[in-house]
Amino acid sequence: MVKNSQPKMLIVLLQILLLSVIQSCSAAGGVAIYWGQNGNEGTLSETCATGKYAYVNIAFLNNFGNGQTPELNLAGHCNPASNGCQGISTGIRDCQKRGIKVMLSLGGGIGNYSLASRADAKGVAEYLWNNFLGGKSSSRPLGDAVFDGIDFDIEASTLYWEDLARYLSAYCKRGRRKVYLTAAPQCPFPDRNLGNALNTGLFDYVWIQFYNNPPCQYSSGSGDINSLVSSWNRWTTSIKAGKIFLGLPAAPQAAGSGYVPPDVLTSQILPLIKKSPKYGGVMLWSRYWDLQNGYTSSIQKSV
């Protein structure tokens, strides 16, 4: 009697197909972008409508902590001091309807921010919760939309950021909406400002700045990728985080150094770093420079 082997072959083919889908999904990443520091980069809604980005960091809340009144700086987009930024809520909701996570970014390279104590960290966490996250306040600077989380782009202070991370994360544990925590450390390991915060293991996404740091970035002069890849490997094997992203300038003018030509990124660097199970994608500074240079369009299919 001849047995029909077709069902068995079909099962094998389905298993192979399923495995290939799992592998392709595990290697797939997204692009994170910083928006808010140039009035000529288009609106938040326009940015998300491009379909290019999975994450948007609104930059920056750059004055806060140590007893001072928190202040936003959104460059030429609007003036928070005169309540002129409430309309940003429409953009936030537009992005979220497309499945894009929107974070408020703290810090940046220019500003006056620091935490004086654990109590100060707790006060800043409460301010963020009530004014930008799931809490309530009569003075929400960007309107009533609820951010998905908080991004730590801390470049000027070293203390109590781990406490701020813990206080923000604790809101989830009270049965409230999850607060995503993200961070943008510099590539020298460990990061001087955020090392302790990252050691908490509370961060969902970490987009490492592989630029303006010659010891651990791409060398445009020699075309050497080894320093960057070596640093990437150290980060991905040393910190506990949900996903880790390769942070790059979106154009040569976007940073002092570290720009990676799109063809070098897609043909040489991404094939190596995507081997890490922690690979999450690419972060770019910034939407304005991406608009000028078309960087995401050049790399998107490979990310």
mmCIF file of N, CA, C and O in Angstrom, residues 3 35 56 60 99 105 107 121 141 143 145 159-160 182 187 192 198 215 283:
data_model
loop_
_atom_site.group_PDB
_atom_site.id
_atom_site.type_symbol
_atom_site.label_atom_id
_atom_site.label_comp_id
_atom_site.label_asym_id
_atom_site.label_seq_id
_atom_site.Cartn_x
_atom_site.Cartn_y
_atom_site.Cartn_z
ATOM 1 N N LYS A 3 1.572 5.004 0.773
ATOM 2 C CA LYS A 3 1.035 6.063 1.629
ATOM 3 C C LYS A 3 1.179 7.417 0.942
ATOM 4 O O LYS A 3 2.144 7.669 0.227
ATOM 5 N N TRP A 35 12.268 65.098 16.683
ATOM 6 C CA TRP A 35 11.505 66.187 16.060
ATOM 7 C C TRP A 35 11.363 67.317 17.076
ATOM 8 O O TRP A 35 11.185 67.065 18.263
ATOM 9 N N VAL A 56 8.922 58.595 17.582
ATOM 10 C CA VAL A 56 9.240 60.019 17.462
ATOM 11 C C VAL A 56 9.507 60.569 18.862
ATOM 12 O O VAL A 56 8.693 60.412 19.770
ATOM 13 N N PHE A 60 12.830 69.603 23.072
ATOM 14 C CA PHE A 60 13.202 69.021 24.348
ATOM 15 C C PHE A 60 12.472 69.735 25.479
ATOM 16 O O PHE A 60 12.125 70.910 25.351
ATOM 17 N N GLY A 99 0.163 53.950 14.999
ATOM 18 C CA GLY A 99 0.962 52.949 15.691
ATOM 19 C C GLY A 99 2.359 53.425 16.058
ATOM 20 O O GLY A 99 3.224 52.617 16.423
ATOM 21 N N SER A 105 11.259 64.093 25.069
ATOM 22 C CA SER A 105 12.689 63.971 25.345
ATOM 23 C C SER A 105 13.139 65.025 26.348
ATOM 24 O O SER A 105 12.882 66.226 26.189
ATOM 25 N N GLY A 107 16.243 66.970 28.312
ATOM 26 C CA GLY A 107 17.666 67.282 28.282
ATOM 27 C C GLY A 107 18.137 67.922 26.996
ATOM 28 O O GLY A 107 17.745 69.022 26.640
ATOM 29 N N ALA A 121 13.953 64.135 42.105
ATOM 30 C CA ALA A 121 13.602 63.194 41.034
ATOM 31 C C ALA A 121 12.125 62.806 41.128
ATOM 32 O O ALA A 121 11.427 62.714 40.110
ATOM 33 N N PRO A 141 1.343 71.742 28.978
ATOM 34 C CA PRO A 141 1.930 72.635 27.969
ATOM 35 C C PRO A 141 1.668 72.221 26.527
ATOM 36 O O PRO A 141 1.628 73.076 25.637
ATOM 37 N N GLY A 143 -1.034 70.308 25.580
ATOM 38 C CA GLY A 143 -2.413 69.879 25.435
ATOM 39 C C GLY A 143 -2.686 68.579 26.167
ATOM 40 O O GLY A 143 -1.886 68.093 26.961
ATOM 41 N N ALA A 145 -3.143 65.433 25.012
ATOM 42 C CA ALA A 145 -2.668 64.147 24.502
ATOM 43 C C ALA A 145 -1.703 63.519 25.511
ATOM 44 O O ALA A 145 -0.987 64.219 26.229
ATOM 45 N N LEU A 159 23.634 62.813 38.319
ATOM 46 C CA LEU A 159 23.034 62.237 39.520
ATOM 47 C C LEU A 159 21.514 62.082 39.458
ATOM 48 O O LEU A 159 20.814 62.929 38.890
ATOM 49 N N TYR A 160 21.041 60.991 40.048
ATOM 50 C CA TYR A 160 19.625 60.724 40.355
ATOM 51 C C TYR A 160 18.748 60.391 39.149
ATOM 52 O O TYR A 160 17.521 60.299 39.284
ATOM 53 N N THR A 182 12.967 55.519 27.411
ATOM 54 C CA THR A 182 13.972 55.412 26.364
ATOM 55 C C THR A 182 15.155 56.308 26.751
ATOM 56 O O THR A 182 15.027 57.207 27.588
ATOM 57 N N CYS A 187 28.168 56.897 22.866
ATOM 58 C CA CYS A 187 28.692 55.542 22.652
ATOM 59 C C CYS A 187 29.871 55.126 23.533
ATOM 60 O O CYS A 187 30.057 53.922 23.738
ATOM 61 N N ARG A 192 28.682 58.331 30.870
ATOM 62 C CA ARG A 192 28.996 59.052 32.112
ATOM 63 C C ARG A 192 27.740 59.551 32.823
ATOM 64 O O ARG A 192 27.660 59.540 34.049
ATOM 65 N N LEU A 198 20.741 53.305 33.259
ATOM 66 C CA LEU A 198 20.634 52.151 32.375
ATOM 67 C C LEU A 198 20.821 50.840 33.136
ATOM 68 O O LEU A 198 20.251 49.806 32.762
ATOM 69 N N PRO A 215 36.211 57.801 19.205
ATOM 70 C CA PRO A 215 36.696 56.465 19.587
ATOM 71 C C PRO A 215 35.721 55.324 19.297
ATOM 72 O O PRO A 215 36.137 54.165 19.247
ATOM 73 N N MET A 283 18.313 55.065 15.014
ATOM 74 C CA MET A 283 17.817 56.367 15.463
ATOM 75 C C MET A 283 18.525 57.448 14.668
ATOM 76 O O MET A 283 19.733 57.345 14.416
#
